[in-house]
mmCIF file of C-alpha atoms in Angstrom:
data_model
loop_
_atom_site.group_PDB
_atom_site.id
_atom_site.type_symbol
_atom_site.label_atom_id
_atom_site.label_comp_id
_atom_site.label_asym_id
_atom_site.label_seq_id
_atom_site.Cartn_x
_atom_site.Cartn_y
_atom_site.Cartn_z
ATOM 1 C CA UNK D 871 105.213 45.752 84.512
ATOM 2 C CA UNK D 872 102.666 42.831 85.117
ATOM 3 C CA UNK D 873 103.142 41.311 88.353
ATOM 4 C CA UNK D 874 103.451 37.126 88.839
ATOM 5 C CA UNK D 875 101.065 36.129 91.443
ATOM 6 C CA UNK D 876 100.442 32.594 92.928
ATOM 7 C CA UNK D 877 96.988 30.640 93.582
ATOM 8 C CA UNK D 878 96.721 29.304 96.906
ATOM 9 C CA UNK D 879 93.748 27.648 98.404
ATOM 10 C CA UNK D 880 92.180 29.192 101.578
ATOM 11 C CA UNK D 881 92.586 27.185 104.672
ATOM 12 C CA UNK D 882 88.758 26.325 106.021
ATOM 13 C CA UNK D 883 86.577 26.949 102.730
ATOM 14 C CA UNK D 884 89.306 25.812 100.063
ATOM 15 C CA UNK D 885 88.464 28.891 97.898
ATOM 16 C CA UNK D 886 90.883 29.595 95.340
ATOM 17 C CA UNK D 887 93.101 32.879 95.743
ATOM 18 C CA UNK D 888 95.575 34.896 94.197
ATOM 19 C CA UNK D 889 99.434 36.030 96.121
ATOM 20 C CA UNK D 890 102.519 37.458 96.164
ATOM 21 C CA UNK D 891 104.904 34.921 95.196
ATOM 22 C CA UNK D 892 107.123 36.306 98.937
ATOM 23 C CA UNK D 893 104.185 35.244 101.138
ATOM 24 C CA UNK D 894 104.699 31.786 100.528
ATOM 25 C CA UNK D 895 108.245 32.117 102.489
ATOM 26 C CA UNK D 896 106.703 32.653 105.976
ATOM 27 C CA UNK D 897 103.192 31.954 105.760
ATOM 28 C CA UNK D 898 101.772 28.214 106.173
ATOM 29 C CA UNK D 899 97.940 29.040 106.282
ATOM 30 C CA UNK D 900 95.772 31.026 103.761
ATOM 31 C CA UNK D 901 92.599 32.559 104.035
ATOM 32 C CA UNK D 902 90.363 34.207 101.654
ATOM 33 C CA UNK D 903 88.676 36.507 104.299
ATOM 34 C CA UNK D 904 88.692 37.872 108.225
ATOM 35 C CA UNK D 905 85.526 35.655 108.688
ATOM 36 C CA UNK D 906 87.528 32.673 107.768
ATOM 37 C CA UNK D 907 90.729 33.157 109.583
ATOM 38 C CA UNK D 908 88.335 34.140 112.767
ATOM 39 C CA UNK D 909 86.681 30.799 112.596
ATOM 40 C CA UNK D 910 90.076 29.452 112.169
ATOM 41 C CA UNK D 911 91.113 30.933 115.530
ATOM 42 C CA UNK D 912 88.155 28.891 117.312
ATOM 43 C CA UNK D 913 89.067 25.378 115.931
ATOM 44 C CA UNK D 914 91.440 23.011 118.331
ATOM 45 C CA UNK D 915 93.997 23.427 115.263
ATOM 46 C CA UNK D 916 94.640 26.943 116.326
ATOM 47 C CA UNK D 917 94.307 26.194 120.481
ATOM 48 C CA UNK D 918 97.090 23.498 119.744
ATOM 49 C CA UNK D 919 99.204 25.479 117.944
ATOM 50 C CA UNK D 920 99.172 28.448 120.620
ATOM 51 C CA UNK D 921 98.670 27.031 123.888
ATOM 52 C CA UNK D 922 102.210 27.081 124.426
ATOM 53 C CA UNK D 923 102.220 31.173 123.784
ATOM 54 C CA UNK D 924 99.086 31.818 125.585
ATOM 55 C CA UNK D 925 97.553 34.262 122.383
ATOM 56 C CA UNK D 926 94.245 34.946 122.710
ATOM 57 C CA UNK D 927 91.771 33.113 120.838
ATOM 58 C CA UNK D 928 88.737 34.843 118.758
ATOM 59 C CA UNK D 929 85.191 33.846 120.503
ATOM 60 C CA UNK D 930 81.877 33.766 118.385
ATOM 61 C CA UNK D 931 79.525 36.527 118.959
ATOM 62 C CA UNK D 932 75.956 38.128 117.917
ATOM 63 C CA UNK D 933 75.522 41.059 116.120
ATOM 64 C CA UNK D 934 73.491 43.687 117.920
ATOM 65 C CA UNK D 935 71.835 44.610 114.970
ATOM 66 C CA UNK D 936 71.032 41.967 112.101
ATOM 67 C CA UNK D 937 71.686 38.871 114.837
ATOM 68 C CA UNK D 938 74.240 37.431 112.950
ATOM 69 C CA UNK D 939 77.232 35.612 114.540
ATOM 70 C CA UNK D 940 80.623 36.265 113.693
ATOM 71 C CA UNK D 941 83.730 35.544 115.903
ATOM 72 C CA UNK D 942 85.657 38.452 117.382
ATOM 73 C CA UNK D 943 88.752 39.087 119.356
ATOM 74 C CA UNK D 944 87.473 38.961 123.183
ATOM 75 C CA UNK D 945 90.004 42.430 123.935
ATOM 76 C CA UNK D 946 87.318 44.460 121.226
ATOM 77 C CA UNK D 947 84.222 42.926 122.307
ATOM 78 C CA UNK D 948 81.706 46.129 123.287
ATOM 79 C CA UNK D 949 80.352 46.410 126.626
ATOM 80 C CA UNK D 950 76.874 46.796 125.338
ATOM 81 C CA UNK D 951 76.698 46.023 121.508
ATOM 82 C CA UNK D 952 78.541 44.746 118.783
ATOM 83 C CA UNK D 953 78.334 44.721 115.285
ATOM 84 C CA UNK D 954 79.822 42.568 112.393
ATOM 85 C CA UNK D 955 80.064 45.420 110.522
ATOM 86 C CA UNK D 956 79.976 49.034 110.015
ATOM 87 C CA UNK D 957 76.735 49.232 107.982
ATOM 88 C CA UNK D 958 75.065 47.762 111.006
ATOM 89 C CA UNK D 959 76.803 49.881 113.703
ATOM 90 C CA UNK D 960 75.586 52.974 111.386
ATOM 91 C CA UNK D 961 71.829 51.847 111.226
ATOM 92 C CA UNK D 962 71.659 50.881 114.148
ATOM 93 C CA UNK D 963 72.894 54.300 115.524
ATOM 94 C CA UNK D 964 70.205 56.097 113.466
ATOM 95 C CA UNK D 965 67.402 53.855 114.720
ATOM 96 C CA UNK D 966 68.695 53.901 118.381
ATOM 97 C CA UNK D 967 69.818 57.106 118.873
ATOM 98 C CA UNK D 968 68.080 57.727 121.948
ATOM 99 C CA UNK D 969 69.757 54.405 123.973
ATOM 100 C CA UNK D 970 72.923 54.486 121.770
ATOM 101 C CA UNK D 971 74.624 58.042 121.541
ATOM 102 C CA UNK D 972 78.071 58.514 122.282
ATOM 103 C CA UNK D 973 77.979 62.363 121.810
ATOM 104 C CA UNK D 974 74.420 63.302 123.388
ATOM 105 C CA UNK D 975 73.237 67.076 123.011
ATOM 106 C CA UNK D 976 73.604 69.107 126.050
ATOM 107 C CA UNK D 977 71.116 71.499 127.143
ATOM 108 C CA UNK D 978 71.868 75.169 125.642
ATOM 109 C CA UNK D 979 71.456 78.241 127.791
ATOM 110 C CA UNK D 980 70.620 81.708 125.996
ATOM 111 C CA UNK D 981 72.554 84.738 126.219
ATOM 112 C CA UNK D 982 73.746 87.647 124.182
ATOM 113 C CA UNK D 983 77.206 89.398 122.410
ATOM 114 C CA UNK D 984 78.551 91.629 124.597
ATOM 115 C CA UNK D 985 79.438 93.947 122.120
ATOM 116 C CA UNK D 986 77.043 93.749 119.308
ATOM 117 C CA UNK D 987 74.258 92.145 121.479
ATOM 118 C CA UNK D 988 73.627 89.481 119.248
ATOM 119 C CA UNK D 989 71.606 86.282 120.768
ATOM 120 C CA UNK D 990 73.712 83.613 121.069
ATOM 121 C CA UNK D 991 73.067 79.788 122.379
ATOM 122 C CA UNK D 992 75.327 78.054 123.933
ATOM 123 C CA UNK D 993 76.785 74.940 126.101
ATOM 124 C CA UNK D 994 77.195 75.611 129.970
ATOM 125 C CA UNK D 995 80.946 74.743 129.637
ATOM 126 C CA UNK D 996 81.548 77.316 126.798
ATOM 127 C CA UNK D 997 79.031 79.792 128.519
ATOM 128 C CA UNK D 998 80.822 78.879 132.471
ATOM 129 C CA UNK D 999 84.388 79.563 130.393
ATOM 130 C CA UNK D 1000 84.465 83.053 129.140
ATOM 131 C CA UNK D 1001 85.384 85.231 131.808
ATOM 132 C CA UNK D 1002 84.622 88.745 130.756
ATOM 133 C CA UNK D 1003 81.750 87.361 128.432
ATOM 134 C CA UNK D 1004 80.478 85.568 125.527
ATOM 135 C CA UNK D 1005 80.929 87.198 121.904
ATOM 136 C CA UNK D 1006 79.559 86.240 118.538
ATOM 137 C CA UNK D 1007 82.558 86.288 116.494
ATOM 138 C CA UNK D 1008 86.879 87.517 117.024
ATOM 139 C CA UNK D 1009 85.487 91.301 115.439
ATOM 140 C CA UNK D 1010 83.498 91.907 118.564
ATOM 141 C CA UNK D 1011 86.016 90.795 121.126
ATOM 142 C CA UNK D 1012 88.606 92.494 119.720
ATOM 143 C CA UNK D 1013 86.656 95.637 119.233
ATOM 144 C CA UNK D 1014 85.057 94.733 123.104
ATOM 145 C CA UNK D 1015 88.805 94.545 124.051
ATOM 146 C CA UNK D 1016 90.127 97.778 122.833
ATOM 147 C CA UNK D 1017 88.052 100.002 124.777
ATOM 148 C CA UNK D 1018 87.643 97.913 127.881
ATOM 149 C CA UNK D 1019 91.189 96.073 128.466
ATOM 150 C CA UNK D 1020 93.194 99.015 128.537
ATOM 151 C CA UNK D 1021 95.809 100.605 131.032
ATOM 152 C CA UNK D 1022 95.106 99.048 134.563
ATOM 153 C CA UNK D 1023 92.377 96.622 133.486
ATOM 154 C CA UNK D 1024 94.610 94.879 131.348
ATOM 155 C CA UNK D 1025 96.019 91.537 133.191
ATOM 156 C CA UNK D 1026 99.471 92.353 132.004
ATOM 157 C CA UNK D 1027 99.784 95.959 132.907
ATOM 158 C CA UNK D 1028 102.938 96.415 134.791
ATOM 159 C CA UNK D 1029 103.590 100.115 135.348
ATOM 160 C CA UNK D 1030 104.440 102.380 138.312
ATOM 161 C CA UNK D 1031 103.514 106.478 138.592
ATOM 162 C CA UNK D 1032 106.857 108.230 139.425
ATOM 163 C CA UNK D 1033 107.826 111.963 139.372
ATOM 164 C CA UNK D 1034 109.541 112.958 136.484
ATOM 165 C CA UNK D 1035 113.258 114.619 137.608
ATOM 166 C CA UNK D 1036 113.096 117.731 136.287
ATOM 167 C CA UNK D 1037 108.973 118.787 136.438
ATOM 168 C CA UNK D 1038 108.255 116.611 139.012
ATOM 169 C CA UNK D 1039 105.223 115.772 136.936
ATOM 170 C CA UNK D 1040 103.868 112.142 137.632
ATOM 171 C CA UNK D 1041 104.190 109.814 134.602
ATOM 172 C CA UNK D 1042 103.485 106.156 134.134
ATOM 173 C CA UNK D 1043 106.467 103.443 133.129
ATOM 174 C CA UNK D 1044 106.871 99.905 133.146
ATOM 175 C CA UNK D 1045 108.966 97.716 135.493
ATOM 176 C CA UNK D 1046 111.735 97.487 133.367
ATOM 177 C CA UNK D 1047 112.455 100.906 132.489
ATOM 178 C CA UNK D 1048 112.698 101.572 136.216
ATOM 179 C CA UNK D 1049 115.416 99.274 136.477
ATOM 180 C CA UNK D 1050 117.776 100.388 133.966
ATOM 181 C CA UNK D 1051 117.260 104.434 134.851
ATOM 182 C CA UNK D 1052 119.014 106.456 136.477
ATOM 183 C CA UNK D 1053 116.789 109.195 136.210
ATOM 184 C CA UNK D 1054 113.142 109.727 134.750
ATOM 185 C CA UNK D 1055 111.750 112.486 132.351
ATOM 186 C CA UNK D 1056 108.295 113.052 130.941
ATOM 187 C CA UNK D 1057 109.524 114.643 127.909
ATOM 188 C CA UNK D 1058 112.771 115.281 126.207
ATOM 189 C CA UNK D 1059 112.697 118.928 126.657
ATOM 190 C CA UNK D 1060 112.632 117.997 130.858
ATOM 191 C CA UNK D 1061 115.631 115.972 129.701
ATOM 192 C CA UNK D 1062 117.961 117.987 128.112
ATOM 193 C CA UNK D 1063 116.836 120.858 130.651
ATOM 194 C CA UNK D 1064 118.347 118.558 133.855
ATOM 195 C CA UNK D 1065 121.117 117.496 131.647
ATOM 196 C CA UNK D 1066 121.903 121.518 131.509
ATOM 197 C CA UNK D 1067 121.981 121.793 134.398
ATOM 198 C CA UNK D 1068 123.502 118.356 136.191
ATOM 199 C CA UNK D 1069 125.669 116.579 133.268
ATOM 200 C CA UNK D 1070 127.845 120.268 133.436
ATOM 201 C CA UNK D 1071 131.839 120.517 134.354
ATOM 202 C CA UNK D 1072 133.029 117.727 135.929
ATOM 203 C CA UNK D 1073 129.618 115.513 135.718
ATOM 204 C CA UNK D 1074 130.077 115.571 132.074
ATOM 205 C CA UNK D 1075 130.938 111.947 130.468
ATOM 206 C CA UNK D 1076 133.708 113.555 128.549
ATOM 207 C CA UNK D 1077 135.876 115.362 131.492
ATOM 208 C CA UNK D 1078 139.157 114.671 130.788
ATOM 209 C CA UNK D 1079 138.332 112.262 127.864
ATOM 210 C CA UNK D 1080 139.673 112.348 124.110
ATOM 211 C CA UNK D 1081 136.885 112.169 122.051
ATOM 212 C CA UNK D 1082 137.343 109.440 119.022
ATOM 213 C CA UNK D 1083 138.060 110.301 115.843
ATOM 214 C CA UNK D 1084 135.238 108.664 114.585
ATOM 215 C CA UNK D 1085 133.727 111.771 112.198
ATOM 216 C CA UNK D 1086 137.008 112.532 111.396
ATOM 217 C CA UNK D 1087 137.903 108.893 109.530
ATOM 218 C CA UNK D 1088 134.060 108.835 108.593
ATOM 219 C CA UNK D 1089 134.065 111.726 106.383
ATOM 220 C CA UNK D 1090 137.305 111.137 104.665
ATOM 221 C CA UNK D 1091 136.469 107.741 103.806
ATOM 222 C CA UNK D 1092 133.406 109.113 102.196
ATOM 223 C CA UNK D 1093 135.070 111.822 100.079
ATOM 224 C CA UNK D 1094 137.176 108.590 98.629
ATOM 225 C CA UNK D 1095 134.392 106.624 98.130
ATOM 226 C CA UNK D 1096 132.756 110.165 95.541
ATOM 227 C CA UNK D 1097 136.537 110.184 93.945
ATOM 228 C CA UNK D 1098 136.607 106.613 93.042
ATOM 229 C CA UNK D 1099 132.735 106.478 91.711
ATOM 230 C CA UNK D 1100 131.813 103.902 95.114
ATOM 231 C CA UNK D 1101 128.955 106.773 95.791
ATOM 232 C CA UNK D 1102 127.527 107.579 92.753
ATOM 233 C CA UNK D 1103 125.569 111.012 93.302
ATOM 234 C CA UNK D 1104 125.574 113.016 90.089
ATOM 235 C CA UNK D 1105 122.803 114.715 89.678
ATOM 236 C CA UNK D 1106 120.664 115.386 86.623
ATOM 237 C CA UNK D 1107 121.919 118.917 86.300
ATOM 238 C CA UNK D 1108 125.587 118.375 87.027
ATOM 239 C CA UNK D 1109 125.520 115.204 83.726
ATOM 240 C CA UNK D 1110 123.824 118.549 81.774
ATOM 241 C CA UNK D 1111 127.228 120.609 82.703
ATOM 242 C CA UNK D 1112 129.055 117.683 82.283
ATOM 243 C CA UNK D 1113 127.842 117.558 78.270
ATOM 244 C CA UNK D 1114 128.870 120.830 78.270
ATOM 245 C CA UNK D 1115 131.788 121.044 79.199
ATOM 246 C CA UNK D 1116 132.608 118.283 76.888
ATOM 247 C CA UNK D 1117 131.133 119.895 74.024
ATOM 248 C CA UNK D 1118 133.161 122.913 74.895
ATOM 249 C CA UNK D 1119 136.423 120.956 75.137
ATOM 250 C CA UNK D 1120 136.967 122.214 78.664
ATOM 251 C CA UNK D 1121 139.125 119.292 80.440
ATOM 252 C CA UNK D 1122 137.335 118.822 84.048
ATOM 253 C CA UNK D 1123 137.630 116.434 87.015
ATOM 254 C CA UNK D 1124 134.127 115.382 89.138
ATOM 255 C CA UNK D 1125 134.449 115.081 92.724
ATOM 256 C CA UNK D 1126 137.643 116.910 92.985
ATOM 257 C CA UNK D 1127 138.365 117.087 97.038
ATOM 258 C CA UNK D 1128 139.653 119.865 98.738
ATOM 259 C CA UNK D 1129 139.705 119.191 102.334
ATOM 260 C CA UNK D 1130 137.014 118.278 104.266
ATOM 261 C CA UNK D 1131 135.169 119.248 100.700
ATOM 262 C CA UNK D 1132 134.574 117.615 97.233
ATOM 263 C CA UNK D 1133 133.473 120.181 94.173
ATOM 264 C CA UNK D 1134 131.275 119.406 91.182
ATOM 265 C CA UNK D 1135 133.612 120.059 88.705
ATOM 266 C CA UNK D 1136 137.575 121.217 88.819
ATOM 267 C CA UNK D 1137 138.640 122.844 86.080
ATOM 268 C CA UNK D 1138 142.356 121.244 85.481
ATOM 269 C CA UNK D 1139 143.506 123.642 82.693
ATOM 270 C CA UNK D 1140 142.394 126.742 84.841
ATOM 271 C CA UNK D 1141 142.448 125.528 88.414
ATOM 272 C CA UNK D 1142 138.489 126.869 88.782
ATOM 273 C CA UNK D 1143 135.337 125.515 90.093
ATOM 274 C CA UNK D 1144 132.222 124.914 89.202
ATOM 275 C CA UNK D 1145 129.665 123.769 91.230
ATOM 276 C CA UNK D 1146 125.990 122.980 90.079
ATOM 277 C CA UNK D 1147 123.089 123.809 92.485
ATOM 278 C CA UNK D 1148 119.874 122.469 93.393
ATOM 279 C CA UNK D 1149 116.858 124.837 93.598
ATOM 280 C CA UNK D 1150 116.000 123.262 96.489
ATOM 281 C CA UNK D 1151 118.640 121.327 98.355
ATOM 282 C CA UNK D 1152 120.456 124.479 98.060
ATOM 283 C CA UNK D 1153 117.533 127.050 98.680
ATOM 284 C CA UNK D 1154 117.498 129.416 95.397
ATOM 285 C CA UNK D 1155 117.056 132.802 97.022
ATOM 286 C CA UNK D 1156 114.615 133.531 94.322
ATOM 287 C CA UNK D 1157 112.056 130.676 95.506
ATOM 288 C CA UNK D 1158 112.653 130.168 99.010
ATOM 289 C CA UNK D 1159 112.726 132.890 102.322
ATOM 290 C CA UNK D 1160 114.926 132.106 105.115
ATOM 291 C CA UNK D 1161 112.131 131.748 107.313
ATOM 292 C CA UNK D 1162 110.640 129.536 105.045
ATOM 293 C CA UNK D 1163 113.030 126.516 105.028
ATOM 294 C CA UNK D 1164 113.064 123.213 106.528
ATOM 295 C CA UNK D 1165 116.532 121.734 108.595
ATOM 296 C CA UNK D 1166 117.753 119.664 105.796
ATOM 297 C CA UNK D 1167 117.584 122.849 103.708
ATOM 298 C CA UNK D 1168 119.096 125.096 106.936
ATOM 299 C CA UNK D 1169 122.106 122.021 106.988
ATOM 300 C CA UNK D 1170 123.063 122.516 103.222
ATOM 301 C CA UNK D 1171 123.246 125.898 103.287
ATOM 302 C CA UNK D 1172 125.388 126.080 106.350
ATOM 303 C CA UNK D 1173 127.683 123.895 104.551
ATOM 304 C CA UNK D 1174 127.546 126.066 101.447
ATOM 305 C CA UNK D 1175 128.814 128.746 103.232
ATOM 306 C CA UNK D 1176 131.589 126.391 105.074
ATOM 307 C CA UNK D 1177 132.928 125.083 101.582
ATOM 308 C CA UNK D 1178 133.001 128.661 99.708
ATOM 309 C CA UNK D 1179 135.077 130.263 102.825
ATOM 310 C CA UNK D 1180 137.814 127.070 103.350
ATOM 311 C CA UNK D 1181 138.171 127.071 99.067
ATOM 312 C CA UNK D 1182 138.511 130.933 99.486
ATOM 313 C CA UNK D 1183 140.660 130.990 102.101
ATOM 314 C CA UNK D 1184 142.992 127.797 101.346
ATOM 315 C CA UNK D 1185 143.200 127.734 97.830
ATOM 316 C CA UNK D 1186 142.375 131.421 96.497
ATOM 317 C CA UNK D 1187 139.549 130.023 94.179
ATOM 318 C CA UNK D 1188 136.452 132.165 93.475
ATOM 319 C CA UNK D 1189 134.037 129.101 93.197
ATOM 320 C CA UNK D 1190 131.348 129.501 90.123
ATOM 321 C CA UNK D 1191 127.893 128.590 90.798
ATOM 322 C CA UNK D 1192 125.124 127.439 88.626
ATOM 323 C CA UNK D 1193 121.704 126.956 89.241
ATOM 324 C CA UNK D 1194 119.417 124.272 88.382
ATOM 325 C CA UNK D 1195 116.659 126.838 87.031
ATOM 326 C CA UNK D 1196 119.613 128.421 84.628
ATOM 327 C CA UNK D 1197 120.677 124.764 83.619
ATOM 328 C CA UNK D 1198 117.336 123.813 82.876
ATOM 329 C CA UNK D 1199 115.818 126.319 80.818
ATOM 330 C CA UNK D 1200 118.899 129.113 79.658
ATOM 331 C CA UNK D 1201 121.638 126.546 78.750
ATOM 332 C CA UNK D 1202 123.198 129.062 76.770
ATOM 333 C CA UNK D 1203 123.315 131.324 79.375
ATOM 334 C CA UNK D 1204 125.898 128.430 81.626
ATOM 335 C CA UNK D 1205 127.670 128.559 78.523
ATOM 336 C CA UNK D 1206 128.677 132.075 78.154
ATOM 337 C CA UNK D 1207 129.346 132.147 81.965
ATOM 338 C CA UNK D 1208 131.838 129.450 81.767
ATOM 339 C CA UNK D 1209 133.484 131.214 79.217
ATOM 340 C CA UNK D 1210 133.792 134.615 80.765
ATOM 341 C CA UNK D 1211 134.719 133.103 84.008
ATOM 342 C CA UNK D 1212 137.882 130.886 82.144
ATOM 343 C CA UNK D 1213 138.537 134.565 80.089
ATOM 344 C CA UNK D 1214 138.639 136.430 83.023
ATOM 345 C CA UNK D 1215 140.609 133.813 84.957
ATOM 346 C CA UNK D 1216 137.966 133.019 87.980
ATOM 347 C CA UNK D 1217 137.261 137.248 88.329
ATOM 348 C CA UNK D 1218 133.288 137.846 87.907
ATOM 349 C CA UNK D 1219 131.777 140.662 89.670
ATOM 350 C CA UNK D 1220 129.157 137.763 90.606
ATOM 351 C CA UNK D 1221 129.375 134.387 91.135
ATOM 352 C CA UNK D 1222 125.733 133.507 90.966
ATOM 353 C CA UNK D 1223 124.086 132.442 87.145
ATOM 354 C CA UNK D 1224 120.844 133.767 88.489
ATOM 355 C CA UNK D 1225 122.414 137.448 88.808
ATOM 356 C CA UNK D 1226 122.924 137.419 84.612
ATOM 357 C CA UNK D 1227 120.616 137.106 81.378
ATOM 358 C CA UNK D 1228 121.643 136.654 77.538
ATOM 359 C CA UNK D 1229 120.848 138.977 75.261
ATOM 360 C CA UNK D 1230 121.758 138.899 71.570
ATOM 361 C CA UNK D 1231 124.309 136.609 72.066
ATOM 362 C CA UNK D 1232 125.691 138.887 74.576
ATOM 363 C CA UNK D 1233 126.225 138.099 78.788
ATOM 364 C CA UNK D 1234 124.940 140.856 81.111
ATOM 365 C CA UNK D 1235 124.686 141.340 84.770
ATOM 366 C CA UNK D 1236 121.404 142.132 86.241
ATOM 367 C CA UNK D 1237 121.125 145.657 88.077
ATOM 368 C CA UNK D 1238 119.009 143.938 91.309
ATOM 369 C CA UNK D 1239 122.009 141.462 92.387
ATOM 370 C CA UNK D 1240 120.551 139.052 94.616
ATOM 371 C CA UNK D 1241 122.367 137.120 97.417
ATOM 372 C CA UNK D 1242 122.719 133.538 98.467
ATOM 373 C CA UNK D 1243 120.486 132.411 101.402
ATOM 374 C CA UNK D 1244 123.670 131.926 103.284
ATOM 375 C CA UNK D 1245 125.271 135.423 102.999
ATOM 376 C CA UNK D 1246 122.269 136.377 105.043
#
């Protein structure tokens, strides 16, 4: 889109020039440059026109540099020099810099890193300003920091040495920590030592107090949560029995609870179990030593032996257990299992798939039974 623009004529020199067709609303004077409308301001047109108003009115001056005169509001006149333009002010900077400098160089004074002892040359207010020192770069006063601004040095250490309440060994902690304890330990050991032998009988929190049934609504709501498929944890091993199963045209529920307890698979025809084991969630007796396990390990087993005794004892169910080493490479061998344990209604003489081995189609129990981790 082209835009329509006026010719106007300027005020003092009459030169031809091109507008906006809106300035013609307001404006009653044209001029084709600053020079123009400056001499303008100097005429007895313009004192006429703004005596009244009391504006102020543009005086001629000389240019410092090329001796020119051009006319120049008095409130930006310099207090030394002036210029008509900024060509001039620039050349005349570089030829005067001695008597014209706004930014002179300061004397530099020379000194050193204090880390990396670099030489280093710098202003007396930047030199005056570091307190500890001057440094070449962040590297070295970080690195000067860390081994020198540490503990009591450091401007915002805020700690007091008390006895610890059991030991009576003196340790270090801030202000705040003081404030909110009761007591003070240097370890937790120290803690749960004093808490032996203080937080006992009547000093204990829960004298005469009903303890919420927190893990009691926690762990049911997480046995529905298996049930309805909200926690998805089958295992690799347990989909492999699954296919089985399946295969074998064995009807089966996953996740079947019992309790406090949920089982790997419930055999609904039979009313058996089957549960699938990890080597080593579960600690396979022929892999791991008792001595050898970690507490995640020690906390499964323990609950191994808590689920086989309250299925045992509640609902008269010899539970069948197959191993991930079995499952992995002897399929066949979980196959013939779960078929002699549905023949014989639940009664094996063991329990264990690592206790048998196939041979010629044909199930046998090893003569060197070995026992769960947890039966020890």
């Amino acid at each position: 889109m082209v835009k329509t623009m006026m010719q106007v004529n300027c005020h003092i020199c009459n030169k031809p020039k091109f507008i906006e067709p809106y300035r013609m609303r307001n404006t009653k004077r044209f001029f084709c440059s600053r020079k123009c409308q400056f001499y303008w301001q100097t005429t007895e047109e313009y004192k006429a026109l703004h005596t009244k108003n009391k504006k102020t009115i543009a005086i001629e001056v000389q240019c410092s540099y090329c001796q020119s005169s051009f006319y120049k509001n008095p409130n930006s006149l310099g207090k030394k020099n002036n210029f008509c333009n900024v060509t001039c002010r620039n050349r005349y900077m570089s030829e005067f810099s001695d008597k014209y400098n706004p930014n002179p160089s300061q004397p530099r004074i020379t000194t050193s890193c204090l880390q990396c002892k670099y030489p280093l040359a710098l202003v007396s207010s930047l030199f005056t300003k570091n307190k500890h020192g001057n440094f070449c770069c962040k590297e070295c006063y970080f690195s000067w920091r860390s081994t020198n601004l540490i503990g009591k040095a450091n401007a915002q250490y805020k700690r007091t040495s008390v006895p610890c309440d059991n030991c009576q060994k003196l340790i270090s902690l801030p202000d705040y920590k003081l404030k909110n304890n009761q007591h003070n330990f240097c370890c937790k050991h120290c803690y749960w030592i004093f808490r032996g032998k203080h937080y006992i009988g009547q000093n204990s929190y829960w004298f005469n107090r009903k303890r919420p049934d927190i893990s009691e609504q926690s762990r049911t709501n997480i046995l529905k949560m298996y049930k309805t498929g909200t926690l998805n944890r089958v295992s690799i091993i347990q989909k492999e029995i699954n296919t089985l199963l399946e295969r074998l045209g064995i009807e089966y529920e996953i996740e079947k609870t019992f309790g406090y307890y949920s089982v790997d698979h419930f055999l609904t025809e039979y009313n058996l179990i089957i549960e699938t084991m990890g080597d080593y969630w579960h600690a396979n007796p022929n892999k791991y030593r008792i001595e050898d396990l970690n507490k995640i390990q020690l906390k499964d087993i323990h609950r191994d032996k808590r689920k086989q005794t309250y299925i045992k004892k509640n609902h008269n169910v010899d539970v069948l257990y197959l191993w991930e080493n079995e499952i992995t490479y002897n399929l066949i061998l979980c196959e013939f299992l779960i078929q002699k344990y549905i023949l014989n209604k639940g009664g094996l003489k063991d329990y264990h798939s690592f206790n048998y081995w196939v041979e010629v189609n044909s199930l046998h129990l090893k003569k060197n039974i070995v026992k769960p981790l947890w039966i020890h």
